Amino acid sequence: MNRTGPQPSRTPVRLRANGVPLPTGSSFQQALVEAAAVANLSPSSHNCQPWGHAWLKSDRAKASAYELLDLLPGHDDATAGDPDNIYLALAQDTDRSLTALPAHSAEMHLSCGSYWHLLLRALAAQGWVPTAVHHIEPEALDHAAHRAAADSDWPRNWRMLSLAVLSRTGIPRSADLTDLRATATARHTNRAPYRDLRVAPEALHELAHLSPTAWATSNPPHVTVRHLRSPVELRRLATFIAHHAGRDFSDSAAWRETHSYFRWSAEDAAARPDGFTPEQVFGAVSTPRRLLARVALNPAALPHLCRLGFDRYLGTQLAKTVHTTPVITAAGLPTDTPTAPDLLSAGMWLANYWLTATQAGLALHPLSILTQHEDLRSELQQRFGLPGRTFFVARLGHPTTTTAATLRHTAATLTL
Ligand SMILES: Cc1cc2nc3c(=O)[nH]c(=O)nc-3n(C[C@H](O)[C@H](O)[C@H](O)COP(=O)(O)O)c2cc1C
């Protein structure tokens, strides 16, 4: 087993001017290192980065892949056993996953799906194109993959979520990877107020009708997007948030977990490169305000302050930014009980949506409090006539400030 972060390639892939083909001899290992660095910039709930991937390279690991693919419904791989095929697995790292709320399981799938989308797109940009992507139902895993995984050096805290078969096709173009890397680097969660400027209808149209990726996935996403933007809708949503967003702070188990992701000092941030700094959450703050926030948000102090109405105050602050946001994005799935593969596909869609918005100069700020509690979710769906089961809600608009990049672990890469 070889678990490493991205290593500098021995023979660096030289990315030249736009449209110049990459050296055809570049190895899959090099391509994977490049792709992992891009995918590692994905968004994740609390920036917990609950993902990893494994290249199933040895004969034994490939045999596990065949065994698993055989079990998957609808899989018909005419090229099975082709020695040139590459088998790549996506994993959820349960040691890095959020668990305080039942809804966090869905958020972990969305986050891992987002990573998978970027990883596969960055590989495709280098000529390693998925010929099949199979998301794995937990039941199938119980049967085969766990046995296969137990056989190999699969980490005990990694849960396999998806398996991709890749082959070397087409001529890779360096510009595709350069563009993707630039967009993934520019994409940030922006929690500041947005400009009082409408979002162009063409941009919204494009975002609501994203073209599917070129590769075939076992569960293509069936996401419906609503963009709320009339003054009446925005005012009603702001009122809804003002009433309910305080729950983020008054649910003590959830808050304890959220609070554990705050990195209050530079030393802490260096030692634990996930979560967020106070600046990322509150913007630039003076030292006294930062100290005050640190004391007030401590899980030992917060319940007392909530009894005095502090949670409602915080909810009102969020509502103010919602009121002045030009668009609220609400994304839904057609089924009321989405499976793990449905949510993984939705995460892949989310990455595509966020990258497309970034390219259009737009910023996003997710508002997960609205989807984390069943009562709030169904009231939201009902009040705003949202189709399907809403899995993601976010502010969308032109940013007023730039945001610093969040902390990152090195990509969790495994070769088996
Ligand atoms: C499924 C999901 C849910 C999220 N929910 C929230 C949220 O409720 N509030 C928030 O401020 N950010 C939310 N985020 C944004 C993450 O905090 C953010 O992606 C992470 O801190 C990394 O920062 P970056 O997006 O700037 O790279 C969410 C992200 C994902 C993928």
Coordinates of C-alpha atoms and ligand atoms in Angstrom, one line a residue:
M1 CA 0.0 0.0 0.0
N2 CA 1.3 3.4 -0.9
R3 CA -0.6 6.3 0.6
T4 CA 0.8 9.6 -0.4
G5 CA -0.1 13.2 -1.1
P6 CA 0.7 14.7 -4.5
Q7 CA 4.3 14.1 -5.4
P8 CA 6.3 16.3 -7.8
S9 CA 6.3 14.3 -11.1
R10 CA 9.8 13.1 -12.0
T11 CA 9.2 14.0 -15.7
P12 CA 7.0 17.1 -15.3
V13 CA 4.1 17.4 -17.6
R14 CA 4.8 20.6 -19.4
L15 CA 1.7 22.7 -19.9
R16 CA 2.3 25.0 -22.8
A17 CA 0.3 27.7 -24.6
N18 CA -3.5 27.2 -25.2
G19 CA -4.5 24.2 -27.1
V20 CA -1.1 22.6 -27.2
P21 CA -1.3 18.8 -26.8
L22 CA 0.2 17.3 -23.7
P23 CA 3.1 14.9 -24.2
T24 CA 1.4 11.7 -25.2
G25 CA 3.8 9.7 -23.2
S26 CA 2.8 11.2 -19.9
S27 CA 1.9 8.4 -17.5
F28 CA -1.4 7.8 -15.7
Q29 CA 0.5 8.3 -12.5
Q30 CA 1.5 11.8 -13.5
A31 CA -2.0 12.6 -14.7
L32 CA -3.5 11.4 -11.5
V33 CA -1.2 13.6 -9.4
E34 CA -2.2 16.6 -11.4
A35 CA -5.9 15.7 -11.2
A36 CA -5.8 15.1 -7.5
A37 CA -4.3 18.5 -6.9
V38 CA -7.2 20.1 -8.8
A39 CA -9.9 17.9 -7.2
N40 CA -8.6 18.6 -3.7
L41 CA -9.9 22.2 -4.2
S42 CA -13.5 20.9 -4.1
P43 CA -16.0 22.4 -1.7
S44 CA -17.1 20.3 1.3
S45 CA -19.4 20.9 4.2
H46 CA -17.3 22.5 7.0
N47 CA -14.3 22.0 4.7
C48 CA -14.0 18.5 6.2
Q49 CA -12.6 17.1 2.9
P50 CA -14.1 13.6 3.5
W51 CA -12.7 12.1 0.3
G52 CA -10.0 9.8 -1.1
H53 CA -9.3 7.8 -4.2
A54 CA -7.5 4.6 -5.0
W55 CA -6.0 3.4 -8.2
L56 CA -6.7 -0.3 -8.4
K57 CA -3.5 -1.2 -10.1
S58 CA -2.3 -4.6 -9.0
D59 CA -3.8 -7.8 -10.5
R60 CA -5.4 -8.5 -7.1
A61 CA -7.0 -5.1 -6.9
K62 CA -8.2 -5.2 -10.5
A63 CA -9.8 -8.6 -9.8
S64 CA -11.8 -7.0 -7.0
A65 CA -12.8 -4.3 -9.4
Y66 CA -14.1 -6.9 -12.0
E67 CA -15.9 -8.8 -9.2
L68 CA -17.6 -5.6 -8.1
L69 CA -18.5 -4.4 -11.6
D70 CA -20.1 -7.8 -12.3
L71 CA -22.4 -7.3 -9.4
L72 CA -23.6 -3.9 -10.4
P73 CA -26.9 -3.7 -12.2
G74 CA -26.7 -2.5 -15.8
H75 CA -23.0 -3.0 -16.1
D76 CA -22.0 -4.5 -19.4
D77 CA -18.3 -3.9 -20.0
A78 CA -17.3 -5.2 -23.4
T79 CA -13.7 -4.2 -22.5
A80 CA -13.5 -6.0 -19.2
G81 CA -10.1 -7.4 -18.7
D82 CA -8.5 -5.0 -21.2
P83 CA -5.0 -4.6 -19.7
D84 CA -5.0 -0.9 -20.8
N85 CA -8.1 -0.1 -18.7
I86 CA -7.5 1.9 -15.6
Y87 CA -9.7 1.2 -12.5
L88 CA -10.2 4.1 -10.1
A89 CA -12.3 4.1 -7.0
L90 CA -13.7 7.0 -5.0
A91 CA -13.9 6.7 -1.3
Q92 CA -15.5 8.5 1.6
D93 CA -13.1 8.8 4.6
T94 CA -15.4 8.2 7.6
D95 CA -12.7 9.5 10.0
R96 CA -13.1 12.9 8.3
S97 CA -16.9 12.9 7.9
L98 CA -19.4 15.0 9.8
T99 CA -21.9 13.0 11.8
A100 CA -23.7 15.3 14.3
L101 CA -26.9 15.4 12.1
P102 CA -28.5 12.7 10.0
A103 CA -28.4 15.1 7.1
H104 CA -24.6 15.2 7.2
S105 CA -24.6 11.8 5.5
A106 CA -26.1 13.4 2.4
E107 CA -23.7 16.4 2.7
M108 CA -20.8 13.9 2.7
H109 CA -22.0 12.3 -0.5
L110 CA -22.5 15.8 -2.1
S111 CA -18.9 16.7 -1.1
C112 CA -17.4 13.4 -2.4
G113 CA -19.4 13.7 -5.6
S114 CA -18.0 17.2 -6.1
Y115 CA -14.5 15.8 -5.7
W116 CA -15.2 12.9 -8.1
H117 CA -16.5 15.3 -10.7
L118 CA -13.3 17.4 -10.6
L119 CA -11.0 14.4 -10.4
L120 CA -12.6 12.8 -13.5
R121 CA -12.8 16.0 -15.4
A122 CA -9.1 16.8 -14.7
L123 CA -8.2 13.3 -15.9
A124 CA -10.3 13.6 -19.0
A125 CA -8.5 16.9 -19.7
Q126 CA -5.3 14.9 -19.8
G127 CA -6.7 12.2 -22.1
W128 CA -7.8 9.6 -19.5
V129 CA -11.5 9.5 -20.3
P130 CA -14.0 7.5 -18.2
T131 CA -15.7 4.9 -20.3
A132 CA -18.0 4.0 -17.3
V133 CA -18.6 5.4 -13.9
H134 CA -20.6 3.3 -11.5
H135 CA -21.8 4.6 -8.2
I136 CA -22.1 1.8 -5.6
E137 CA -25.2 1.1 -3.5
P138 CA -24.1 0.3 0.0
E139 CA -25.8 -3.2 -0.3
A140 CA -23.5 -4.1 -3.2
L141 CA -20.6 -3.0 -1.2
D142 CA -21.6 -5.2 1.7
H143 CA -21.5 -8.2 -0.7
A144 CA -18.4 -7.8 -2.7
A145 CA -16.4 -4.8 -2.2
H146 CA -16.0 -5.2 1.5
R147 CA -14.7 -8.7 1.0
A148 CA -12.5 -7.6 -1.9
A149 CA -11.4 -4.6 0.1
A150 CA -10.7 -6.6 3.2
D151 CA -8.5 -8.8 1.0
S152 CA -6.4 -5.9 0.0
D153 CA -4.9 -2.9 1.8
W154 CA -8.1 -0.9 1.6
P155 CA -8.2 1.4 4.6
R156 CA -10.7 0.5 7.2
N157 CA -12.1 4.0 7.4
W158 CA -12.6 4.3 3.6
R159 CA -16.0 3.5 2.2
M160 CA -16.0 2.8 -1.5
L161 CA -18.6 5.1 -3.3
S162 CA -17.9 4.8 -7.0
L163 CA -15.8 3.0 -9.5
A164 CA -14.6 4.4 -12.8
V165 CA -13.1 2.6 -15.8
L166 CA -10.8 4.9 -17.7
S167 CA -9.0 4.5 -21.0
R168 CA -6.6 6.6 -22.9
T169 CA -8.6 8.3 -25.6
G170 CA -8.4 11.4 -27.6
I171 CA -5.7 14.0 -27.7
P172 CA -5.3 15.7 -24.3
R173 CA -5.1 19.5 -24.5
S174 CA -3.1 21.4 -22.0
A175 CA -5.5 24.4 -22.1
D176 CA -8.4 22.2 -20.8
L177 CA -6.4 21.3 -17.7
T178 CA -5.1 24.8 -17.2
D179 CA -8.6 26.3 -17.5
L180 CA -10.0 23.8 -15.1
R181 CA -7.3 24.4 -12.6
A182 CA -7.8 28.1 -12.8
T183 CA -11.5 27.9 -12.3
A184 CA -11.2 25.4 -9.4
T185 CA -8.6 27.7 -7.8
A186 CA -10.9 30.8 -8.2
R187 CA -13.9 29.0 -6.8
H188 CA -14.5 30.0 -3.1
T189 CA -17.5 30.1 -0.8
N190 CA -18.2 33.8 -0.4
R191 CA -20.2 34.7 2.7
A192 CA -20.0 38.5 2.4
P193 CA -22.9 40.6 1.0
Y194 CA -23.2 40.5 -2.8
R195 CA -23.4 43.5 -5.1
D196 CA -26.7 45.1 -5.8
L197 CA -26.6 43.9 -9.4
R198 CA -28.9 41.5 -11.2
V199 CA -27.5 38.3 -12.5
A200 CA -27.8 38.1 -16.3
P201 CA -30.7 35.9 -17.4
E202 CA -28.5 34.1 -19.8
A203 CA -26.1 33.1 -17.0
L204 CA -29.1 31.8 -15.0
H205 CA -30.4 29.9 -18.0
E206 CA -27.0 28.2 -18.5
L207 CA -26.8 27.3 -14.8
A208 CA -30.3 25.9 -14.8
H209 CA -29.6 23.8 -17.8
L210 CA -26.1 22.5 -17.4
S211 CA -25.1 20.1 -20.1
P212 CA -24.3 16.7 -18.8
T213 CA -20.7 15.5 -18.8
A214 CA -19.6 13.5 -21.8
W215 CA -19.0 10.3 -19.9
A216 CA -21.7 7.8 -19.0
T217 CA -22.6 7.5 -15.4
S218 CA -24.7 4.7 -13.8
N219 CA -26.9 7.4 -12.1
P220 CA -27.0 10.5 -14.2
P221 CA -28.2 13.4 -12.1
H222 CA -31.8 14.5 -12.5
V223 CA -31.5 17.9 -10.7
T224 CA -34.1 20.6 -11.0
V225 CA -33.0 24.1 -10.3
R226 CA -35.1 27.0 -9.2
H227 CA -33.6 30.5 -9.1
L228 CA -35.6 32.7 -6.7
R229 CA -35.1 36.3 -7.6
S230 CA -38.3 38.4 -7.3
P231 CA -38.2 40.9 -4.4
V232 CA -41.2 39.2 -2.9
E233 CA -39.6 35.8 -2.9
L234 CA -36.3 37.1 -1.5
R235 CA -38.1 39.0 1.2
R236 CA -40.1 35.9 2.2
L237 CA -37.0 33.8 2.2
A238 CA -35.1 36.3 4.4
T239 CA -38.0 36.3 6.9
F240 CA -37.9 32.4 6.9
I241 CA -34.2 32.5 7.6
A242 CA -34.6 35.1 10.3
H243 CA -37.0 32.8 12.1
H244 CA -35.1 29.6 11.7
A245 CA -31.3 30.0 11.0
G246 CA -30.6 30.4 14.7
R247 CA -31.0 26.6 14.9
D248 CA -27.5 26.3 13.7
F249 CA -26.4 27.6 17.1
S250 CA -29.0 26.2 19.4
D251 CA -28.6 22.6 18.4
S252 CA -25.9 21.8 20.8
A253 CA -24.6 18.5 19.2
A254 CA -24.4 20.1 15.8
W255 CA -22.8 23.3 17.1
R256 CA -20.2 21.3 19.1
E257 CA -19.1 19.6 15.9
T258 CA -19.2 22.9 13.8
H259 CA -17.2 24.6 16.4
S260 CA -14.5 21.9 16.3
Y261 CA -13.8 23.0 12.7
F262 CA -12.9 26.6 13.7
R263 CA -9.2 27.2 13.4
W264 CA -8.7 30.2 15.7
S265 CA -4.9 30.4 15.5
A266 CA -2.3 30.1 12.7
E267 CA -0.7 27.1 14.6
D268 CA -4.0 25.3 14.8
A269 CA -4.6 25.9 11.1
A270 CA -1.2 24.5 10.2
A271 CA -1.7 21.5 12.4
R272 CA -5.2 20.7 11.2
P273 CA -5.6 21.9 7.6
D274 CA -9.3 21.6 7.3
G275 CA -12.3 23.7 8.6
F276 CA -12.2 27.4 8.5
T277 CA -10.6 30.5 10.0
P278 CA -12.7 33.2 11.7
E279 CA -11.9 35.5 8.7
Q280 CA -13.4 33.0 6.3
V281 CA -16.6 32.9 8.2
F282 CA -17.0 36.5 9.4
G283 CA -14.8 38.4 7.0
A284 CA -12.0 40.7 8.2
V285 CA -12.5 41.3 11.9
S286 CA -10.7 43.4 14.5
T287 CA -8.8 41.5 17.2
P288 CA -11.4 42.5 19.9
R289 CA -14.3 41.3 17.8
R290 CA -12.4 38.1 17.0
L291 CA -11.9 37.5 20.8
L292 CA -15.5 38.2 21.5
A293 CA -16.6 35.8 18.8
R294 CA -14.3 33.2 20.2
V295 CA -15.8 33.5 23.7
A296 CA -19.4 33.8 22.5
L297 CA -19.3 30.8 20.1
N298 CA -17.6 28.5 22.6
P299 CA -20.0 25.5 23.1
A300 CA -19.8 26.1 26.9
A301 CA -21.0 29.7 26.6
L302 CA -23.3 29.6 23.6
P303 CA -26.3 27.8 25.2
H304 CA -26.5 30.5 27.9
L305 CA -26.3 33.3 25.2
C306 CA -29.0 31.4 23.1
R307 CA -31.3 31.6 26.1
L308 CA -30.9 35.4 25.8
G309 CA -31.8 35.4 22.1
F310 CA -28.2 35.3 20.6
D311 CA -29.2 32.5 18.1
R312 CA -32.1 34.7 16.9
Y313 CA -29.7 37.6 16.5
L314 CA -27.3 35.5 14.4
G315 CA -30.2 34.3 12.3
T316 CA -31.2 37.9 11.7
Q317 CA -27.7 38.8 10.5
L318 CA -27.8 36.0 7.9
A319 CA -31.3 37.0 6.9
K320 CA -30.0 40.6 6.1
T321 CA -27.5 39.2 3.6
V322 CA -30.2 37.0 2.0
H323 CA -32.5 40.0 1.6
T324 CA -29.9 41.9 -0.5
T325 CA -28.8 38.8 -2.5
P326 CA -29.9 38.9 -6.2
V327 CA -30.6 35.2 -6.5
I328 CA -31.2 32.2 -4.3
T329 CA -30.5 28.9 -5.9
A330 CA -32.5 25.9 -4.8
A331 CA -31.7 22.5 -6.3
G332 CA -33.9 19.4 -5.9
L333 CA -33.9 15.7 -6.7
P334 CA -37.1 14.0 -8.1
T335 CA -37.2 11.3 -5.4
D336 CA -38.1 11.8 -1.7
T337 CA -35.7 9.2 -0.6
P338 CA -32.5 9.7 -2.6
T339 CA -30.0 6.9 -2.5
A340 CA -26.2 7.2 -2.0
P341 CA -25.7 7.1 -5.8
D342 CA -28.4 9.8 -6.3
L343 CA -26.6 12.1 -3.9
L344 CA -23.2 11.4 -5.3
S345 CA -24.5 12.3 -8.8
A346 CA -26.1 15.4 -7.3
G347 CA -22.6 16.3 -5.8
M348 CA -21.1 15.9 -9.3
W349 CA -23.8 18.2 -10.6
L350 CA -23.1 20.7 -7.8
A351 CA -19.4 20.9 -8.7
N352 CA -20.4 21.6 -12.3
Y353 CA -22.9 24.3 -11.2
W354 CA -20.3 26.0 -8.9
L355 CA -17.5 26.0 -11.5
T356 CA -19.9 27.4 -14.2
A357 CA -21.0 30.1 -11.8
T358 CA -17.3 30.9 -11.0
Q359 CA -16.6 31.2 -14.7
A360 CA -19.4 33.7 -15.0
G361 CA -17.9 35.8 -12.2
L362 CA -20.5 34.7 -9.7
A363 CA -20.1 33.6 -6.1
L364 CA -22.1 31.1 -4.0
H365 CA -22.8 30.9 -0.3
P366 CA -24.6 27.6 0.7
L367 CA -27.4 27.9 3.3
S368 CA -27.5 24.3 4.5
I369 CA -29.5 25.1 7.6
L370 CA -32.6 25.1 5.3
T371 CA -32.0 21.4 4.2
Q372 CA -30.5 20.0 7.3
H373 CA -33.8 19.6 9.3
E374 CA -36.7 17.8 7.8
D375 CA -39.3 20.2 9.2
L376 CA -37.5 23.2 7.7
R377 CA -36.9 21.5 4.4
S378 CA -40.5 20.6 3.9
E379 CA -41.8 24.0 5.0
L380 CA -39.4 25.6 2.6
Q381 CA -40.4 23.3 -0.3
Q382 CA -44.1 24.0 0.4
R383 CA -43.8 27.8 0.9
F384 CA -41.8 28.3 -2.3
G385 CA -43.3 25.6 -4.4
L386 CA -39.9 23.9 -4.9
P387 CA -40.0 20.8 -7.1
G388 CA -38.8 17.5 -5.7
R389 CA -36.6 17.1 -2.6
T390 CA -34.4 20.2 -2.1
F391 CA -30.8 19.1 -1.3
F392 CA -29.0 22.4 -1.8
V393 CA -29.8 26.1 -1.2
A394 CA -27.4 28.9 -1.7
R395 CA -27.1 32.6 -2.2
L396 CA -25.8 33.5 -5.7
G397 CA -24.5 36.8 -6.9
H398 CA -21.6 39.1 -7.8
P399 CA -19.1 39.2 -5.0
T400 CA -18.1 42.5 -3.3
T401 CA -14.9 41.1 -1.7
T402 CA -12.4 38.4 -2.6
T403 CA -12.1 35.4 -0.3
A404 CA -8.9 33.7 0.8
A405 CA -8.4 30.0 -0.1
T406 CA -9.4 27.6 2.6
L407 CA -7.0 25.2 4.3
R408 CA -6.4 21.9 2.6
H409 CA -5.0 18.5 3.5
T410 CA -2.8 16.9 0.9
A411 CA -4.9 14.8 -1.5
A412 CA -5.6 11.3 -0.1
T413 CA -4.2 9.1 -2.8
L414 CA -3.8 5.3 -2.6
T415 CA -2.3 2.8 -5.1
L416 CA -3.3 -0.7 -4.5
Ligands
LIG1 C1 -22.7 20.2 0.8 C2 -22.2 21.5 1.3 C3 -22.8 22.2 2.2 C4 -22.3 23.5 2.7 N1 -23.0 24.2 3.6 C5 -22.5 25.4 4.0 C6 -23.3 26.2 4.8 O1 -24.4 25.9 5.3 N2 -22.8 27.4 5.2 C7 -21.6 27.9 4.7 O2 -21.2 29.0 5.1 N3 -20.8 27.1 3.9 C8 -21.3 25.9 3.5 N4 -20.6 25.2 2.6 C9 -19.3 25.7 2.0 C10 -18.1 25.0 2.7 O3 -18.0 25.5 4.1 C11 -16.9 25.3 1.9 O4 -17.0 24.6 0.7 C12 -15.6 24.9 2.6 O5 -15.4 25.6 3.8 C13 -14.4 25.1 1.7 O6 -14.3 26.4 1.3 P1 -14.3 26.8 -0.2 O7 -15.7 26.5 -0.8 O8 -14.1 28.3 -0.2 O9 -13.2 26.1 -0.9 C14 -21.1 23.9 2.1 C15 -20.4 23.2 1.2 C16 -20.9 22.0 0.7 C17 -20.2 21.2 -0.3

